[in-house]
Amino acid sequence: APLDSEVDRYEAERDDWYRDMPFHTFYTGPEFKISAEKLLPAVPYRFRVRACNGAGCGEYSPILNVTTKPTGSCTNRMDLANGKENPNIIESVANCIYDCAPQYWTAEEMFNNCTQECSHTQLKLSLDCSKCFAELGVCIFRKCPVQCSMNYRSQFCVDCYTRKCIPGVMECTGLPEYFLGE
């Protein structure tokens, strides 16, 4: 907005490494203080803002570089990059669970180890991160055995593990739900 004009809105932009998006507007409105949501942990972001009114918009502010705080077991750069290459990581982990289930469905510890090893080798996730996804398999094993034993892709199974298991996976991994592909 011109210097002698009153501001009636702000436009804030950020880039998005995970979605390969250059600067894009994520907020337009009257508030001077805003917050960005659905950011990945341990990822650098760039922000800029400009003021606008009926006469137009001013120049963008200098770029603010911010790196979000790491949280959880999957927030190192390698796991984030490998997760980015697997757009539906939960489906990929479900394949590991499904591959391990016929052999180990009645032996929880071996089932857990098989699922963790599969997540580590096939998805190239760190062992700590893979452990979170192995815990998804154990959660399904414990909390959704009837819904998931015949078909892990059934809506009954997906509804069960989404409600009973995904919140724990999100806490363990430190990743937002959209990253998991749900």
PDB file of C-alpha atoms in Angstrom:
ATOM      1  CA  ALA A   1       0.000   0.000   0.000  1.00  0.00           C
ATOM      2  CA  PRO A   2       1.267   3.517  -0.640  1.00  0.00           C
ATOM      3  CA  LEU A   3       3.010   4.987   2.416  1.00  0.00           C
ATOM      4  CA  ASP A   4       0.331   7.623   3.055  1.00  0.00           C
ATOM      5  CA  SER A   5      -2.571   5.166   2.735  1.00  0.00           C
ATOM      6  CA  GLU A   6      -4.323   3.035   5.330  1.00  0.00           C
ATOM      7  CA  VAL A   7      -3.822  -0.724   5.080  1.00  0.00           C
ATOM      8  CA  ASP A   8      -6.974  -2.793   4.686  1.00  0.00           C
ATOM      9  CA  ARG A   9      -5.372  -6.227   4.183  1.00  0.00           C
ATOM     10  CA  TYR A  10      -2.120  -8.140   4.181  1.00  0.00           C
ATOM     11  CA  GLU A  11      -0.935 -10.815   1.794  1.00  0.00           C
ATOM     12  CA  ALA A  12       1.495 -13.371   3.174  1.00  0.00           C
ATOM     13  CA  GLU A  13       3.385 -15.867   1.029  1.00  0.00           C
ATOM     14  CA  ARG A  14       5.608 -18.853   1.723  1.00  0.00           C
ATOM     15  CA  ASP A  15       7.364 -21.491  -0.302  1.00  0.00           C
ATOM     16  CA  ASP A  16       6.797 -25.202   0.310  1.00  0.00           C
ATOM     17  CA  TRP A  17       9.645 -27.663  -0.066  1.00  0.00           C
ATOM     18  CA  TYR A  18       7.483 -30.754   0.422  1.00  0.00           C
ATOM     19  CA  ARG A  19       4.952 -29.865  -2.264  1.00  0.00           C
ATOM     20  CA  ASP A  20       7.561 -28.331  -4.595  1.00  0.00           C
ATOM     21  CA  MET A  21       5.680 -25.039  -4.566  1.00  0.00           C
ATOM     22  CA  PRO A  22       7.412 -21.689  -5.067  1.00  0.00           C
ATOM     23  CA  PHE A  23       6.118 -18.667  -3.176  1.00  0.00           C
ATOM     24  CA  HIS A  24       2.333 -18.834  -2.921  1.00  0.00           C
ATOM     25  CA  THR A  25      -0.220 -16.864  -0.931  1.00  0.00           C
ATOM     26  CA  PHE A  26      -1.342 -18.653   2.222  1.00  0.00           C
ATOM     27  CA  TYR A  27      -3.038 -15.699   3.928  1.00  0.00           C
ATOM     28  CA  THR A  28      -4.992 -12.660   2.772  1.00  0.00           C
ATOM     29  CA  GLY A  29      -6.796 -10.654   5.405  1.00  0.00           C
ATOM     30  CA  PRO A  30      -6.829  -7.782   7.868  1.00  0.00           C
ATOM     31  CA  GLU A  31      -4.813  -9.381  10.685  1.00  0.00           C
ATOM     32  CA  PHE A  32      -1.318  -8.054  11.292  1.00  0.00           C
ATOM     33  CA  LYS A  33      -0.320 -11.171  13.269  1.00  0.00           C
ATOM     34  CA  ILE A  34      -0.825 -14.473  11.483  1.00  0.00           C
ATOM     35  CA  SER A  35       0.472 -18.014  11.739  1.00  0.00           C
ATOM     36  CA  ALA A  36       1.347 -20.598   9.124  1.00  0.00           C
ATOM     37  CA  GLU A  37      -0.165 -24.048   9.611  1.00  0.00           C
ATOM     38  CA  LYS A  38       0.565 -27.558   8.330  1.00  0.00           C
ATOM     39  CA  LEU A  39       4.318 -27.018   8.280  1.00  0.00           C
ATOM     40  CA  LEU A  40       6.638 -29.998   8.374  1.00  0.00           C
ATOM     41  CA  PRO A  41       9.084 -30.178  11.268  1.00  0.00           C
ATOM     42  CA  ALA A  42      12.799 -29.547  10.681  1.00  0.00           C
ATOM     43  CA  VAL A  43      12.194 -27.975   7.257  1.00  0.00           C
ATOM     44  CA  PRO A  44      13.351 -24.534   6.084  1.00  0.00           C
ATOM     45  CA  TYR A  45      10.626 -22.181   4.841  1.00  0.00           C
ATOM     46  CA  ARG A  46      10.763 -18.694   3.365  1.00  0.00           C
ATOM     47  CA  PHE A  47       8.076 -16.095   4.103  1.00  0.00           C
ATOM     48  CA  ARG A  48       7.266 -12.613   2.855  1.00  0.00           C
ATOM     49  CA  VAL A  49       4.368 -10.208   3.345  1.00  0.00           C
ATOM     50  CA  ARG A  50       2.996  -7.054   1.783  1.00  0.00           C
ATOM     51  CA  ALA A  51       0.351  -4.518   2.717  1.00  0.00           C
ATOM     52  CA  CYS A  52      -2.574  -3.703   0.420  1.00  0.00           C
ATOM     53  CA  ASN A  53      -5.517  -1.342   0.133  1.00  0.00           C
ATOM     54  CA  GLY A  54      -7.904  -0.062  -2.529  1.00  0.00           C
ATOM     55  CA  ALA A  55      -5.013   1.662  -4.314  1.00  0.00           C
ATOM     56  CA  GLY A  56      -3.037  -1.570  -4.681  1.00  0.00           C
ATOM     57  CA  CYS A  57      -0.334  -3.505  -2.874  1.00  0.00           C
ATOM     58  CA  GLY A  58       3.078  -2.383  -1.727  1.00  0.00           C
ATOM     59  CA  GLU A  59       6.360  -4.176  -2.209  1.00  0.00           C
ATOM     60  CA  TYR A  60       6.979  -7.477  -0.490  1.00  0.00           C
ATOM     61  CA  SER A  61       8.939  -7.410   2.748  1.00  0.00           C
ATOM     62  CA  PRO A  62      12.453  -8.827   2.845  1.00  0.00           C
ATOM     63  CA  ILE A  63      12.336 -12.624   2.928  1.00  0.00           C
ATOM     64  CA  LEU A  64      12.218 -14.212   6.381  1.00  0.00           C
ATOM     65  CA  ASN A  65      14.001 -17.575   6.537  1.00  0.00           C
ATOM     66  CA  VAL A  66      12.684 -19.953   9.195  1.00  0.00           C
ATOM     67  CA  THR A  67      13.428 -23.582   9.989  1.00  0.00           C
ATOM     68  CA  THR A  68      10.747 -25.379  11.946  1.00  0.00           C
ATOM     69  CA  LYS A  69      11.591 -27.242  15.130  1.00  0.00           C
ATOM     70  CA  PRO A  70      12.327 -30.976  14.812  1.00  0.00           C
ATOM     71  CA  THR A  71       9.812 -33.221  16.586  1.00  0.00           C
ATOM     72  CA  GLY A  72       9.375 -36.972  16.545  1.00  0.00           C
ATOM     73  CA  SER A  73      11.405 -39.787  15.041  1.00  0.00           C
ATOM     74  CA  CYS A  74      10.949 -39.027  11.327  1.00  0.00           C
ATOM     75  CA  THR A  75      11.925 -35.384  11.132  1.00  0.00           C
ATOM     76  CA  ASN A  76      15.477 -35.675   9.885  1.00  0.00           C
ATOM     77  CA  ARG A  77      16.137 -34.527   6.335  1.00  0.00           C
ATOM     78  CA  MET A  78      16.671 -38.076   4.990  1.00  0.00           C
ATOM     79  CA  ASP A  79      13.342 -39.396   6.298  1.00  0.00           C
ATOM     80  CA  LEU A  80      11.502 -36.313   5.060  1.00  0.00           C
ATOM     81  CA  ALA A  81      13.056 -36.675   1.592  1.00  0.00           C
ATOM     82  CA  ASN A  82      12.302 -40.417   1.433  1.00  0.00           C
ATOM     83  CA  GLY A  83       8.769 -39.793   2.660  1.00  0.00           C
ATOM     84  CA  LYS A  84       8.349 -37.195  -0.049  1.00  0.00           C
ATOM     85  CA  GLU A  85       9.267 -39.858  -2.641  1.00  0.00           C
ATOM     86  CA  ASN A  86       6.469 -42.076  -1.242  1.00  0.00           C
ATOM     87  CA  PRO A  87       3.390 -39.851  -1.583  1.00  0.00           C
ATOM     88  CA  ASN A  88       1.192 -42.301   0.308  1.00  0.00           C
ATOM     89  CA  ILE A  89       3.538 -43.638   2.923  1.00  0.00           C
ATOM     90  CA  ILE A  90       0.732 -45.267   4.907  1.00  0.00           C
ATOM     91  CA  GLU A  91      -0.228 -47.358   1.871  1.00  0.00           C
ATOM     92  CA  SER A  92       3.422 -48.407   1.460  1.00  0.00           C
ATOM     93  CA  VAL A  93       3.654 -49.328   5.142  1.00  0.00           C
ATOM     94  CA  ALA A  94       0.339 -51.182   4.836  1.00  0.00           C
ATOM     95  CA  ASN A  95       1.959 -53.292   2.103  1.00  0.00           C
ATOM     96  CA  CYS A  96       4.766 -54.154   4.546  1.00  0.00           C
ATOM     97  CA  ILE A  97       2.202 -55.018   7.223  1.00  0.00           C
ATOM     98  CA  TYR A  98       0.272 -57.144   4.743  1.00  0.00           C
ATOM     99  CA  ASP A  99       3.460 -58.951   3.630  1.00  0.00           C
ATOM    100  CA  CYS A 100       4.438 -59.697   7.239  1.00  0.00           C
ATOM    101  CA  ALA A 101       0.981 -60.601   8.535  1.00  0.00           C
ATOM    102  CA  PRO A 102       0.579 -64.117   7.052  1.00  0.00           C
ATOM    103  CA  GLN A 103       3.871 -65.240   8.596  1.00  0.00           C
ATOM    104  CA  TYR A 104       3.704 -63.484  11.947  1.00  0.00           C
ATOM    105  CA  TRP A 105       0.116 -62.428  12.693  1.00  0.00           C
ATOM    106  CA  THR A 106       0.079 -64.501  15.890  1.00  0.00           C
ATOM    107  CA  ALA A 107       3.628 -63.572  16.977  1.00  0.00           C
ATOM    108  CA  GLU A 108       3.538 -59.867  17.810  1.00  0.00           C
ATOM    109  CA  GLU A 109       7.288 -59.303  18.339  1.00  0.00           C
ATOM    110  CA  MET A 110       8.261 -61.002  15.069  1.00  0.00           C
ATOM    111  CA  PHE A 111       5.445 -59.152  13.281  1.00  0.00           C
ATOM    112  CA  ASN A 112       6.803 -55.862  14.677  1.00  0.00           C
ATOM    113  CA  ASN A 113      10.388 -56.697  13.619  1.00  0.00           C
ATOM    114  CA  CYS A 114       9.294 -57.765  10.126  1.00  0.00           C
ATOM    115  CA  THR A 115       7.260 -54.576   9.629  1.00  0.00           C
ATOM    116  CA  GLN A 116      10.099 -52.375  10.906  1.00  0.00           C
ATOM    117  CA  GLU A 117      12.675 -54.061   8.664  1.00  0.00           C
ATOM    118  CA  CYS A 118      10.374 -53.798   5.638  1.00  0.00           C
ATOM    119  CA  SER A 119       9.724 -50.080   6.294  1.00  0.00           C
ATOM    120  CA  HIS A 120      13.450 -49.512   6.711  1.00  0.00           C
ATOM    121  CA  THR A 121      14.611 -51.353   3.592  1.00  0.00           C
ATOM    122  CA  GLN A 122      11.758 -50.721   1.150  1.00  0.00           C
ATOM    123  CA  LEU A 123      10.923 -47.124   2.113  1.00  0.00           C
ATOM    124  CA  LYS A 124      14.522 -46.207   3.039  1.00  0.00           C
ATOM    125  CA  LEU A 125      13.395 -44.743   6.363  1.00  0.00           C
ATOM    126  CA  SER A 126      15.732 -44.554   9.350  1.00  0.00           C
ATOM    127  CA  LEU A 127      15.398 -47.299  11.942  1.00  0.00           C
ATOM    128  CA  ASP A 128      13.870 -44.863  14.449  1.00  0.00           C
ATOM    129  CA  CYS A 129      11.301 -43.697  11.919  1.00  0.00           C
ATOM    130  CA  SER A 130      10.597 -47.261  10.774  1.00  0.00           C
ATOM    131  CA  LYS A 131       9.893 -48.181  14.376  1.00  0.00           C
ATOM    132  CA  CYS A 132       6.978 -45.702  14.398  1.00  0.00           C
ATOM    133  CA  PHE A 133       5.476 -47.378  11.359  1.00  0.00           C
ATOM    134  CA  ALA A 134       6.064 -50.843  12.814  1.00  0.00           C
ATOM    135  CA  GLU A 135       4.068 -49.629  15.814  1.00  0.00           C
ATOM    136  CA  LEU A 136       1.244 -48.902  13.360  1.00  0.00           C
ATOM    137  CA  GLY A 137       1.290 -52.596  12.459  1.00  0.00           C
ATOM    138  CA  VAL A 138       1.221 -53.576  16.124  1.00  0.00           C
ATOM    139  CA  CYS A 139      -1.614 -51.128  16.765  1.00  0.00           C
ATOM    140  CA  ILE A 140      -3.611 -52.683  13.927  1.00  0.00           C
ATOM    141  CA  PHE A 141      -2.680 -56.117  15.282  1.00  0.00           C
ATOM    142  CA  ARG A 142      -4.046 -55.148  18.730  1.00  0.00           C
ATOM    143  CA  LYS A 143      -6.904 -52.754  18.007  1.00  0.00           C
ATOM    144  CA  CYS A 144      -8.264 -53.727  14.580  1.00  0.00           C
ATOM    145  CA  PRO A 145      -7.683 -57.483  14.144  1.00  0.00           C
ATOM    146  CA  VAL A 146     -11.210 -58.303  13.033  1.00  0.00           C
ATOM    147  CA  GLN A 147     -11.526 -55.326  10.680  1.00  0.00           C
ATOM    148  CA  CYS A 148      -8.100 -55.835   9.062  1.00  0.00           C
ATOM    149  CA  SER A 149      -7.328 -59.560   9.127  1.00  0.00           C
ATOM    150  CA  MET A 150      -9.057 -60.316   5.821  1.00  0.00           C
ATOM    151  CA  ASN A 151      -8.416 -57.125   3.842  1.00  0.00           C
ATOM    152  CA  TYR A 152      -6.296 -54.233   5.109  1.00  0.00           C
ATOM    153  CA  ARG A 153      -7.609 -52.073   2.259  1.00  0.00           C
ATOM    154  CA  SER A 154     -11.247 -52.492   3.298  1.00  0.00           C
ATOM    155  CA  GLN A 155     -13.013 -49.360   4.452  1.00  0.00           C
ATOM    156  CA  PHE A 156     -13.655 -51.045   7.821  1.00  0.00           C
ATOM    157  CA  CYS A 157      -9.920 -51.551   8.315  1.00  0.00           C
ATOM    158  CA  VAL A 158      -8.968 -48.043   7.133  1.00  0.00           C
ATOM    159  CA  ASP A 159     -11.627 -46.457   9.370  1.00  0.00           C
ATOM    160  CA  CYS A 160     -10.418 -48.483  12.343  1.00  0.00           C
ATOM    161  CA  TYR A 161      -6.702 -47.741  12.041  1.00  0.00           C
ATOM    162  CA  THR A 162      -7.292 -44.120  11.073  1.00  0.00           C
ATOM    163  CA  ARG A 163      -9.283 -43.598  14.264  1.00  0.00           C
ATOM    164  CA  LYS A 164      -7.293 -45.834  16.617  1.00  0.00           C
ATOM    165  CA  CYS A 165      -3.720 -45.879  15.266  1.00  0.00           C
ATOM    166  CA  ILE A 166      -2.876 -42.885  13.066  1.00  0.00           C
ATOM    167  CA  PRO A 167      -2.840 -40.351  15.965  1.00  0.00           C
ATOM    168  CA  GLY A 168      -0.121 -42.434  17.674  1.00  0.00           C
ATOM    169  CA  VAL A 169       1.865 -42.675  14.439  1.00  0.00           C
ATOM    170  CA  MET A 170       1.655 -38.912  13.975  1.00  0.00           C
ATOM    171  CA  GLU A 171       2.905 -38.353  17.528  1.00  0.00           C
ATOM    172  CA  CYS A 172       5.757 -40.850  17.151  1.00  0.00           C
ATOM    173  CA  THR A 173       6.868 -39.607  13.727  1.00  0.00           C
ATOM    174  CA  GLY A 174       6.337 -35.908  14.438  1.00  0.00           C
ATOM    175  CA  LEU A 175       4.750 -35.551  11.004  1.00  0.00           C
ATOM    176  CA  PRO A 176       1.468 -33.875  10.109  1.00  0.00           C
ATOM    177  CA  GLU A 177      -1.371 -36.027   8.797  1.00  0.00           C
ATOM    178  CA  TYR A 178      -1.095 -34.750   5.215  1.00  0.00           C
ATOM    179  CA  PHE A 179       2.501 -36.017   5.041  1.00  0.00           C
ATOM    180  CA  LEU A 180       1.284 -39.520   5.828  1.00  0.00           C
ATOM    181  CA  GLY A 181      -0.956 -39.512   2.774  1.00  0.00           C
ATOM    182  CA  GLU A 182      -4.210 -39.978   4.671  1.00  0.00           C
TER     183      GLU A 182
END
